Amino acid sequence: MEKGNNVKVVNKVVLFVGIAMALYHLLSTQISFLPSVLGQNVHLGFALLLVLLGFIETNKVSSKVWIYFLLLMSSISILYVQLRYDHLINTQGFLTPIDIVIGIILILVVLEVTRLTWGPVLPILSLLAILYFFFGHYLPSSLGHTPISFGSVISSLSVGLVGGIYGTFMQMSMNFIFLFMLLGGLLGTLGANNFFIETGKIFGKYLPGGGAQTAVISSSLMGSITGEAVSNVAITGTFTIPLMKKDGYTPEEAAAVEATASTGGQIVPPVMGAVAFIMAVVVGVPYIEIATSAIIPAILFYLSLIVSVFILARRRGIKRARFEVNKGLLGYFAPVFLLPVGMLVYLLINRFSVMYAAFYTIIGVIIIRLIMVLLRFVIRDTAKKFDPGSGYLFIDIKEFIRNVLAGMVDGAKSGAKIAVVVGAIGMLSQSIITTGVGVKLGGLVELIASDSLFLALIVTGIITIILGAGVPTVAAYVLVSAVAAPLLFRLGINEFEANFFILYYSILSAVTPPIATAALAASSIANSKYFKTAWEASKLSISLYILPLLFAYNPFLLLKGNPSPWILTLLIIEIVIGMICISMFTQRYFLTKLNNLEWLMSGVSGILIFIHAAILNINFLIGGVLLIIIIVFLQVSKLKRRNLMLTNSNIEEGIGNDI
């Protein structure tokens, strides 16, 4: 009984802290409570408290004593920074012994909570960078850096308050990322996910592939708001994965489709993922410019996945889905998603600040849903025809308030996890910048690539995926942009295109073995084999590994260089054809199974078409098209022969029966 009471107490505390964190951040967009650094400290304090309480609430740790100890240490360090702010600002780099102790505690707490939340990879990378910061001057001059005092390192990483844990990244987490995590949480609890799923059903009903096409569309819509692959899998995968398995996909294929679809949500405007906000700061452009340039890559990402699913479905003999779209749910919940997102796009296009746009979009979601609740008696009779007895349609005011509070807590939990990892990323980035190790690693990349832009892009893509293994997209992007982006600039890639290239590969690490986090989450839902799931996800994503190379060479695909609508349209059509060829190659199927020659030609034709899309040399396009014509001719001939044999067999069987 006592244990149950303790759980209830922790649940109530988590609810209170989550709501308090959400309300604080909403009010902070309208009223300036504190200086920026103190605001970041409150943001981090809320985040550490909420994440650690979450471990106690869910029993996801082996030792609660350790969690309580971390709670105590984090509280002491956060309160110290808050109360000694003036002292710390005035003594930057010249810390007292107690300042150093608090700084060390804060560093270790952030790294440990990051490990508990995100796994060991990022904390290990951060710790190695910090150790290099402390002791790198002992290495040979070509590998080391100039001596930096112990106190200066601690100051730079934590209680100096001008970098490391506190700085640009934590400010982004506080001002932008948290608000959009809050928006995603509210959309989920207020029913927008019903709109996503029913919209996905429309495509699943009319496109061959059934439930897999439903997963592609619903996950892209959900991902555009949540901006986080694993969360997206958890939200939509519980519906789509069983649906796909029922249609006839293997568990590995079902999990792979969901993982890939959820991963792409991070580049779907208008919200995209947390990393897009970081990129806006790194490149120094308004966020709306990032979102605008992401439109065509996002379209191509999902067209590629739709094509891959289509060919996979043909190989499996899976037809269109037979389920009915619930028009009542679709129409009823459309305003919950479309109106707030429309408001968000309008505000961003008209150059309102991201904080302002996010705040009023959140308020808009709540008001729109409240109006729908208040009008429930008016629409009750009509709605019952579409969805009799739906708990979503007929919630009362009390249930509405509970849903709003639950959405705030869900969003706060997601935002808190990002805030914690941003602290670790800040220390990693500060260590790289201050010691100059980024320049040395960039030199290594340059040595491998020589003066070849293509090799530099390939090496950068591989490094990004490796560094992205098991860490959030933000971490992979920040690390690689510091190391490899300058090299790409020197080789002629514009800063914007170079960072977009790195952004894309940072996202793809979620579906790339050996540590494909999105595939891992999906495989747990599907009860599938993880490595086979990750391999299937990579096969489905094969065209997506090529796309960043295309827009690195051809900025038209990022809406740069003022391309004409005709050129853009032709480029998109051409790239989709190339994707069809590559999907044929990975699935070894088109109209029927490909033989070895057809399989080889499909891969070559896709590569030739992609090369033309990158450098616009007509010879490559001609070669690719000719190969496609040959493949289609061979496939049609093979299909006709097979159909003729089946017809003759049926005729002979009929004659035999007559005799």
XYZ file of C-alpha atoms in Angstrom:
659
model
C 0.000 0.000 0.000
C 2.828 2.353 0.941
C 4.582 1.668 -2.371
C 1.364 2.473 -4.278
C 0.987 5.728 -2.354
C 4.571 6.695 -3.226
C 3.860 6.120 -6.925
C 0.745 8.293 -6.706
C 2.732 11.062 -5.024
C 5.422 10.934 -7.727
C 2.750 10.980 -10.458
C 1.231 14.112 -8.930
C 4.627 15.778 -8.609
C 5.439 14.983 -12.272
C 2.060 16.410 -13.301
C 2.675 19.575 -11.278
C 6.245 20.080 -12.533
C 5.258 19.431 -16.170
C 2.390 21.929 -16.031
C 4.540 24.483 -14.193
C 7.309 24.139 -16.801
C 4.833 24.543 -19.663
C 3.152 27.612 -18.133
C 6.488 29.216 -17.265
C 7.719 28.920 -20.842
C 4.443 30.203 -22.287
C 4.501 33.244 -20.000
C 8.191 33.817 -20.750
C 7.335 34.474 -24.390
C 5.199 37.435 -23.301
C 6.919 38.695 -20.136
C 10.670 38.989 -19.569
C 11.075 37.475 -16.102
C 14.831 36.969 -15.995
C 18.076 37.669 -17.866
C 18.746 35.134 -20.636
C 21.239 33.009 -18.691
C 19.023 32.802 -15.599
C 16.126 31.836 -17.865
C 18.278 29.081 -19.333
C 19.148 27.941 -15.822
C 15.472 27.716 -14.854
C 14.810 25.849 -18.120
C 17.597 23.359 -17.359
C 16.488 23.025 -13.741
C 12.930 22.168 -14.776
C 14.283 19.724 -17.358
C 16.577 17.859 -14.953
C 13.828 17.673 -12.343
C 11.192 16.401 -14.784
C 13.450 13.831 -16.461
C 14.720 12.417 -13.165
C 11.225 12.280 -11.658
C 10.143 10.467 -14.816
C 12.632 7.679 -14.114
C 11.163 7.224 -10.630
C 7.611 7.356 -12.001
C 8.221 4.662 -14.628
C 10.670 2.479 -12.657
C 13.142 2.574 -15.578
C 16.234 2.601 -13.366
C 17.805 -0.084 -11.217
C 18.602 2.247 -8.302
C 16.178 4.937 -7.182
C 18.737 6.017 -4.572
C 21.026 7.092 -7.438
C 18.197 9.099 -9.008
C 17.433 10.827 -5.716
C 21.130 11.641 -5.365
C 21.144 13.157 -8.862
C 18.023 15.149 -7.963
C 19.823 16.548 -4.907
C 23.005 17.407 -6.826
C 21.136 19.014 -9.727
C 18.999 21.074 -7.343
C 22.052 22.327 -5.437
C 23.935 23.312 -8.602
C 20.941 24.969 -10.288
C 20.067 26.945 -7.131
C 23.705 27.987 -6.707
C 23.834 29.404 -10.256
C 20.515 31.175 -9.724
C 21.495 32.760 -6.404
C 25.129 33.545 -7.289
C 24.474 34.865 -10.796
C 26.057 38.311 -10.265
C 29.164 36.775 -8.705
C 29.590 34.220 -11.507
C 29.142 36.830 -14.250
C 31.703 39.149 -12.651
C 34.323 36.438 -12.039
C 34.282 34.542 -15.344
C 37.443 32.462 -15.633
C 38.512 33.310 -12.060
C 36.426 30.900 -10.040
C 36.485 30.292 -6.322
C 36.919 26.699 -5.070
C 33.172 26.393 -4.388
C 32.429 27.690 -7.913
C 34.670 24.962 -9.335
C 33.002 22.262 -7.246
C 29.527 23.372 -8.359
C 30.732 23.552 -11.979
C 32.062 19.997 -11.833
C 28.832 18.740 -10.238
C 26.744 20.406 -12.935
C 28.898 18.937 -15.734
C 28.705 15.429 -14.309
C 24.954 15.623 -13.605
C 24.179 16.751 -17.161
C 26.338 13.981 -18.645
C 24.808 11.306 -16.401
C 21.199 12.366 -17.013
C 21.972 12.448 -20.745
C 23.303 8.891 -20.468
C 20.208 7.708 -18.620
C 17.931 9.391 -21.186
C 19.715 8.882 -24.511
C 22.237 6.109 -23.928
C 26.034 6.164 -23.550
C 27.255 7.317 -26.984
C 26.809 11.089 -26.669
C 28.053 11.315 -23.050
C 31.162 9.337 -24.021
C 31.844 11.665 -26.971
C 31.284 14.703 -24.759
C 33.499 13.285 -22.009
C 36.324 12.575 -24.474
C 36.070 16.144 -25.781
C 36.117 17.504 -22.211
C 39.149 15.371 -21.300
C 40.900 16.717 -24.406
C 39.974 20.211 -23.220
C 41.680 19.507 -19.857
C 44.705 17.512 -20.974
C 45.154 18.106 -24.720
C 48.159 20.387 -24.124
C 50.155 17.315 -23.068
C 49.852 15.835 -26.571
C 52.334 16.577 -29.386
C 51.845 20.035 -30.913
C 50.261 18.679 -34.076
C 47.557 16.983 -31.989
C 47.377 19.156 -28.895
C 46.413 22.724 -27.983
C 47.800 25.541 -25.872
C 47.520 25.078 -22.085
C 44.223 26.136 -20.498
C 43.858 26.406 -16.737
C 41.571 24.002 -14.858
C 39.342 26.848 -13.664
C 39.037 28.285 -17.171
C 37.880 24.922 -18.531
C 35.214 24.585 -15.830
C 34.162 28.185 -16.458
C 33.904 27.627 -20.220
C 31.872 24.450 -19.822
C 29.440 25.416 -17.074
C 29.436 28.153 -14.406
C 31.111 30.780 -16.608
C 27.591 31.134 -18.077
C 28.779 32.216 -21.553
C 29.222 28.843 -23.263
C 29.088 25.113 -22.774
C 25.919 24.176 -20.907
C 24.654 27.755 -21.044
C 24.749 29.500 -24.399
C 23.280 29.470 -27.866
C 22.010 25.890 -27.829
C 20.316 26.088 -24.424
C 18.782 29.405 -25.441
C 17.389 27.749 -28.569
C 15.996 24.921 -26.470
C 14.334 27.404 -24.109
C 12.945 29.848 -26.658
C 11.987 27.644 -29.616
C 12.404 23.886 -29.286
C 10.481 23.499 -26.019
C 7.497 25.434 -27.387
C 7.205 23.167 -30.404
C 7.520 20.061 -28.236
C 4.643 21.545 -26.213
C 2.648 22.093 -29.413
C 3.215 18.464 -30.427
C 2.090 17.214 -27.021
C -1.124 19.237 -27.152
C -1.948 18.157 -30.701
C -1.586 14.540 -29.603
C -3.877 14.747 -26.563
C -6.437 17.025 -28.239
C -7.052 14.544 -31.046
C -5.041 15.752 -34.046
C -3.527 12.263 -34.369
C -7.013 11.105 -35.439
C -6.748 13.471 -38.406
C -3.278 12.127 -39.260
C -4.394 8.498 -39.187
C -7.608 9.040 -41.139
C -5.729 11.076 -43.764
C -3.226 8.234 -44.013
C -6.100 5.801 -44.539
C -7.202 7.758 -47.621
C -3.831 7.190 -49.261
C -3.722 3.587 -48.054
C -7.120 3.004 -49.633
C -6.195 4.339 -53.076
C -2.478 3.522 -53.355
C -1.261 -0.087 -53.676
C 0.514 -0.887 -50.465
C -2.381 -0.681 -48.048
C -1.437 -0.013 -44.457
C 2.157 0.844 -45.420
C 0.972 3.881 -47.390
C -1.161 4.845 -44.386
C 1.990 4.723 -42.254
C 3.923 6.904 -44.711
C 1.342 9.694 -44.754
C 0.255 9.643 -41.101
C 3.852 9.530 -39.863
C 4.900 12.405 -42.117
C 2.085 14.581 -40.759
C 2.759 13.641 -37.150
C 6.518 13.974 -37.625
C 6.186 17.493 -39.002
C 4.946 18.488 -35.541
C 6.844 16.214 -33.145
C 10.086 16.483 -35.131
C 11.529 13.420 -33.393
C 11.775 9.992 -34.994
C 11.472 7.719 -31.954
C 8.502 9.638 -30.492
C 6.821 9.539 -33.875
C 7.249 5.755 -34.075
C 5.759 5.396 -30.599
C 2.697 7.521 -31.464
C 1.770 6.246 -34.942
C 3.499 2.856 -34.967
C 1.099 1.285 -32.463
C -1.643 1.696 -35.088
C 0.213 1.324 -38.403
C 2.553 -1.601 -37.656
C -0.196 -4.106 -36.716
C -2.148 -2.884 -39.756
C 0.779 -3.598 -42.077
C 1.395 -7.034 -40.565
C -2.276 -7.840 -41.120
C -1.932 -6.792 -44.783
C 0.841 -9.337 -45.327
C 4.100 -7.481 -44.694
C 6.670 -9.274 -42.589
C 7.225 -7.813 -39.093
C 10.616 -6.494 -40.238
C 9.130 -4.787 -43.300
C 6.287 -3.235 -41.276
C 8.698 -1.889 -38.672
C 11.079 -0.621 -41.376
C 8.346 1.324 -43.187
C 7.228 2.980 -39.944
C 10.804 3.787 -38.882
C 11.655 5.372 -42.239
C 8.403 7.334 -42.443
C 8.819 8.633 -38.895
C 12.430 9.625 -39.507
C 11.481 11.826 -42.462
C 9.156 13.903 -40.306
C 12.200 15.810 -39.068
C 12.518 17.563 -42.417
C 8.808 18.177 -43.087
C 7.819 21.863 -42.802
C 6.449 23.868 -41.128
C 7.896 22.724 -37.789
C 10.553 20.138 -38.719
C 12.817 18.899 -35.942
C 14.760 20.637 -33.200
C 17.848 20.506 -35.392
C 16.315 22.932 -37.919
C 16.259 25.678 -35.279
C 19.899 24.977 -34.434
C 20.799 25.151 -38.131
C 19.081 28.537 -38.439
C 21.424 29.888 -35.748
C 24.537 28.179 -37.151
C 23.941 29.480 -40.680
C 22.559 32.822 -39.520
C 19.295 32.807 -41.491
C 15.645 33.096 -40.409
C 14.016 29.787 -39.553
C 11.377 30.294 -42.266
C 14.179 30.167 -44.867
C 15.206 26.736 -43.572
C 11.576 25.555 -43.657
C 11.033 26.897 -47.192
C 14.159 25.194 -48.545
C 13.043 21.916 -46.955
C 9.843 21.731 -49.034
C 11.215 19.954 -52.129
C 13.555 17.603 -50.190
C 10.588 16.641 -47.988
C 8.395 15.984 -51.036
C 11.140 13.876 -52.629
C 11.757 12.004 -49.352
C 8.167 10.838 -49.134
C 7.709 10.287 -52.860
C 10.747 8.022 -52.687
C 9.259 6.122 -49.763
C 5.856 5.849 -51.470
C 7.600 4.418 -54.555
C 9.607 1.952 -52.455
C 6.479 0.814 -50.611
C 4.597 0.513 -53.921
C 7.241 -1.831 -55.384
C 7.543 -3.769 -52.116
C 3.751 -4.194 -52.107
C 3.795 -5.470 -55.698
C 6.491 -7.976 -54.786
C 4.417 -9.140 -51.835
C 1.167 -9.137 -53.849
C -0.454 -6.655 -51.435
C -3.335 -4.659 -52.887
C -5.064 -1.485 -51.765
C -6.370 -1.402 -48.213
C -9.981 -2.418 -47.585
C -10.652 -0.372 -44.450
C -13.085 2.530 -44.492
C -12.031 6.087 -43.767
C -13.919 7.530 -40.793
C -15.132 10.762 -42.356
C -16.560 11.922 -39.053
C -13.198 11.812 -37.298
C -11.412 13.220 -40.346
C -13.702 16.223 -40.678
C -14.096 16.819 -36.965
C -10.393 16.871 -36.147
C -9.153 18.576 -39.324
C -9.467 22.060 -37.740
C -7.380 20.964 -34.723
C -4.419 20.465 -37.066
C -5.027 22.594 -40.163
C -6.057 25.902 -38.568
C -3.190 26.171 -36.039
C -0.604 25.035 -38.580
C -2.028 27.514 -41.088
C -1.663 30.218 -38.434
C 1.918 29.145 -37.762
C 2.862 29.286 -41.442
C 1.202 32.707 -41.838
C 3.072 34.164 -38.860
C 6.430 32.750 -39.944
C 6.006 33.927 -43.541
C 5.207 37.404 -42.260
C 8.461 37.412 -40.292
C 7.030 37.239 -36.798
C 9.494 35.753 -34.319
C 9.465 31.989 -33.846
C 8.626 32.458 -30.146
C 5.636 34.648 -31.027
C 4.432 32.260 -33.733
C 4.790 29.200 -31.495
C 2.980 30.852 -28.569
C -0.055 31.914 -30.595
C -0.196 28.576 -32.409
C -0.349 26.786 -29.048
C -3.059 29.142 -27.814
C -4.871 28.642 -31.135
C -4.909 24.845 -30.739
C -6.429 25.124 -27.265
C -9.057 27.707 -28.307
C -10.098 25.795 -31.438
C -10.538 22.567 -29.486
C -12.455 24.411 -26.755
C -14.856 25.877 -29.323
C -15.435 22.382 -30.701
C -16.199 21.105 -27.208
C -18.638 23.957 -26.543
C -20.408 23.243 -29.842
C -20.701 19.516 -29.104
C -24.447 19.706 -28.490
C -25.010 21.383 -31.871
C -23.138 18.729 -33.844
C -24.068 15.721 -31.671
C -26.792 14.299 -33.923
C -24.764 14.778 -37.114
C -21.560 13.417 -35.625
C -23.219 10.264 -34.317
C -23.965 9.219 -37.888
C -20.226 9.119 -38.579
C -18.872 7.874 -35.310
C -21.474 6.778 -32.787
C -20.366 6.871 -29.177
C -16.929 8.346 -29.857
C -15.259 9.519 -26.680
C -13.275 12.001 -28.750
C -16.319 13.739 -30.153
C -18.249 14.271 -26.977
C -15.779 15.132 -24.229
C -17.004 17.637 -21.655
C -15.183 20.650 -20.222
C -13.559 18.646 -17.432
C -12.212 16.085 -19.900
C -11.025 18.892 -22.173
C -9.082 20.474 -19.305
C -7.576 17.092 -18.421
C -6.505 16.628 -22.046
C -4.921 20.094 -22.165
C -2.984 19.452 -18.953
C -1.936 15.985 -20.190
C -0.718 17.554 -23.450
C 1.290 20.128 -21.509
C 2.932 17.386 -19.459
C 3.654 15.228 -22.542
C 5.158 18.205 -24.354
C 7.148 19.252 -21.292
C 8.603 15.743 -20.946
C 9.725 15.758 -24.593
C 11.135 19.279 -24.275
C 12.930 18.366 -21.035
C 14.726 15.455 -22.702
C 15.906 17.795 -25.473
C 17.062 20.409 -22.937
C 19.210 17.845 -21.106
C 20.868 16.588 -24.261
C 21.419 20.169 -25.446
C 23.490 20.751 -22.307
C 25.784 17.856 -23.255
C 25.932 19.084 -26.862
C 26.879 22.567 -25.666
C 29.863 21.190 -23.733
C 30.908 19.049 -26.706
C 30.690 22.028 -29.060
C 32.537 24.354 -26.648
C 35.377 21.853 -26.295
C 35.700 21.509 -30.074
C 35.654 25.264 -30.698
C 37.964 26.374 -27.871
C 40.640 23.712 -28.429
C 40.538 23.940 -32.227
C 40.194 20.172 -32.529
C 37.476 20.718 -35.137
C 40.048 22.252 -37.480
C 42.375 19.265 -36.953
C 39.599 16.747 -37.640
C 38.541 18.803 -40.657
C 42.115 18.577 -41.887
C 41.930 14.796 -41.594
C 38.754 14.764 -43.701
C 40.477 17.038 -46.224
C 43.477 14.689 -46.347
C 41.214 11.715 -47.110
C 39.147 13.576 -49.701
C 42.086 15.455 -51.257
C 40.601 18.123 -53.544
C 37.636 16.021 -54.629
C 34.288 17.552 -53.694
C 32.509 14.253 -54.329
C 34.841 12.341 -51.987
C 34.532 15.096 -49.379
C 30.731 14.780 -49.499
C 30.891 10.980 -49.210
C 33.334 11.104 -46.284
C 31.258 13.804 -44.568
C 28.082 11.759 -45.025
C 29.717 8.644 -43.572
C 31.129 10.578 -40.594
C 27.726 12.149 -39.927
C 25.976 8.779 -39.905
C 28.658 7.248 -37.674
C 28.531 10.131 -35.203
C 24.733 10.070 -35.370
C 24.625 6.429 -34.281
C 22.739 6.327 -31.008
C 22.681 10.091 -30.439
C 19.980 12.679 -31.174
C 20.013 14.289 -34.605
C 20.982 17.618 -33.010
C 24.209 16.167 -31.599
C 25.326 14.619 -34.895
C 24.563 17.832 -36.783
C 26.368 20.154 -34.342
C 29.480 17.980 -34.210
C 29.825 17.435 -37.965
C 28.938 21.022 -38.904
C 31.832 22.172 -36.694
C 34.248 19.641 -38.208
C 33.355 19.125 -41.872
C 31.302 22.135 -42.970
C 34.348 24.458 -43.325
C 35.969 21.933 -45.676
C 32.854 21.839 -47.863
C 32.904 25.656 -47.983
C 36.505 25.625 -49.216
C 35.621 23.105 -51.933
C 32.915 25.365 -53.327
C 29.703 24.360 -51.548
C 27.669 27.284 -50.258
C 27.354 27.420 -46.449
C 23.602 26.896 -46.631
C 23.792 23.832 -48.911
C 26.670 22.352 -46.878
C 24.713 22.571 -43.635
C 21.586 21.179 -45.293
C 23.650 18.246 -46.551
C 24.879 17.551 -43.003
C 21.370 18.023 -41.600
C 19.989 15.387 -43.956
C 22.616 12.773 -43.127
C 22.182 13.501 -39.415
C 18.541 12.515 -39.813
C 19.321 9.363 -41.806
C 21.417 8.000 -38.941
C 18.093 7.061 -37.265
C 17.533 4.295 -39.855
C 21.133 3.284 -40.530
C 22.655 0.227 -38.799
C 24.252 -0.622 -36.453
C 22.435 1.758 -34.049
C 19.306 2.836 -35.907
C 17.225 4.287 -33.070
C 13.982 4.621 -35.056
C 14.290 1.040 -36.338
C 14.965 -0.132 -32.781
C 11.778 1.530 -31.503
C 9.713 0.157 -34.399
C 11.090 -3.377 -34.024
C 10.021 -3.446 -30.375
C 6.427 -2.698 -31.432
C 6.490 -5.173 -34.331
C 8.279 -7.930 -32.362
C 10.716 -8.142 -35.245
C 14.448 -8.844 -35.453
C 16.252 -5.553 -34.961
C 19.151 -5.938 -37.418
C 16.868 -7.251 -40.145
C 14.505 -4.337 -39.498
C 17.360 -1.829 -39.741
C 18.551 -3.458 -42.979
C 15.036 -3.267 -44.471
C 14.802 0.390 -43.411
C 18.110 1.114 -45.151
C 16.847 -0.565 -48.334
C 13.673 1.517 -48.256
C 15.788 4.628 -47.675
C 18.379 3.937 -50.365
C 17.307 6.852 -52.573
C 17.322 9.124 -49.557
C 21.059 8.614 -49.093
C 21.527 10.014 -52.601
C 19.266 13.080 -52.281
C 21.710 15.185 -50.196
C 24.336 14.730 -52.906
C 21.872 16.086 -55.452
C 21.049 19.300 -53.656
C 24.703 19.804 -52.686
C 25.465 19.990 -56.407
C 22.151 21.495 -57.542
C 20.835 24.225 -55.187
C 17.670 24.511 -57.312
C 16.323 21.639 -55.194
C 16.609 23.912 -52.131
C 14.837 26.727 -53.998
C 18.128 28.601 -54.338
C 19.240 30.341 -57.523
C 15.714 31.371 -58.614
C 14.810 28.228 -60.603
C 11.791 28.412 -62.886
C 8.722 26.325 -61.982
C 9.206 24.300 -65.179
C 12.795 23.377 -64.307
C 11.785 22.403 -60.789
C 8.887 20.289 -62.031
C 11.071 18.461 -64.556
C 13.774 17.907 -61.924
C 11.274 16.425 -59.491
C 9.814 14.118 -62.167
C 13.296 13.043 -63.218
C 14.407 12.323 -59.637
C 11.238 10.329 -58.957
C 11.985 8.200 -62.038
C 15.504 7.674 -60.699
C 14.011 6.647 -57.360
C 11.792 4.111 -59.094
C 14.893 2.615 -60.714
C 16.791 2.438 -57.424
C 13.761 0.905 -55.672
C 13.571 -1.699 -58.457
C 17.247 -2.415 -57.779
C 16.834 -2.893 -54.008
C 13.603 -4.929 -54.297
C 14.648 -6.832 -57.483
C 11.122 -6.322 -58.774
C 9.165 -4.129 -61.196
C 6.295 -5.612 -63.233
C 7.697 -9.004 -62.288
C 10.906 -10.289 -60.715
C 14.101 -8.844 -62.253
C 16.754 -11.172 -63.638
C 20.417 -10.343 -63.038
C 20.762 -8.209 -66.188
C 17.579 -6.232 -65.485
C 18.618 -5.800 -61.854
C 22.009 -4.402 -62.862
C 20.508 -2.097 -65.499
C 17.956 -0.721 -63.016
C 20.731 0.353 -60.636
C 22.845 1.884 -63.416
C 19.869 3.743 -64.923
C 18.976 5.250 -61.542
C 22.549 6.423 -60.960
C 22.755 7.964 -64.457
C 19.518 9.878 -63.918
C 20.693 11.126 -60.527
C 23.987 12.284 -62.041
C 22.061 14.299 -64.630
C 19.894 15.843 -61.881
C 23.094 16.919 -60.107
C 25.193 18.295 -62.971
C 22.599 18.618 -65.790
C 24.670 16.785 -68.428
C 22.160 15.507 -71.011
C 24.277 12.465 -71.935
C 23.647 10.861 -68.553
C 19.902 11.413 -68.906
C 19.841 9.841 -72.368
C 21.778 6.802 -71.121
C 19.471 6.370 -68.127
C 16.288 6.681 -70.200
C 17.519 4.168 -72.781
C 18.219 1.615 -70.054
C 14.743 2.182 -68.584
C 13.147 1.589 -71.997
C 15.080 -1.685 -72.339
C 14.043 -2.803 -68.829
C 10.370 -1.995 -69.486
C 10.491 -3.856 -72.816
C 12.077 -6.938 -71.190
C 9.648 -6.864 -68.271
C 6.562 -6.475 -70.486
C 7.763 -9.297 -72.743
C 8.379 -11.541 -69.742
C 4.951 -10.697 -68.316
C 3.240 -11.438 -71.654
C 5.000 -14.800 -71.939
C 3.998 -15.718 -68.410
C 0.374 -14.696 -68.996
C 0.314 -16.644 -72.287
C 1.657 -19.749 -70.547
C -1.000 -19.417 -67.841
C -3.707 -18.999 -70.484
C -2.536 -22.074 -72.443
C -2.311 -24.058 -69.227
C -5.889 -23.131 -68.343
C -7.089 -24.033 -71.844
C -5.368 -27.448 -71.689
C -6.814 -28.031 -68.228
C -10.278 -27.143 -69.546
C -9.947 -29.523 -72.505
C -8.784 -32.276 -70.186
C -11.785 -31.752 -67.969
C -14.146 -31.848 -70.981
C -12.680 -35.171 -72.104
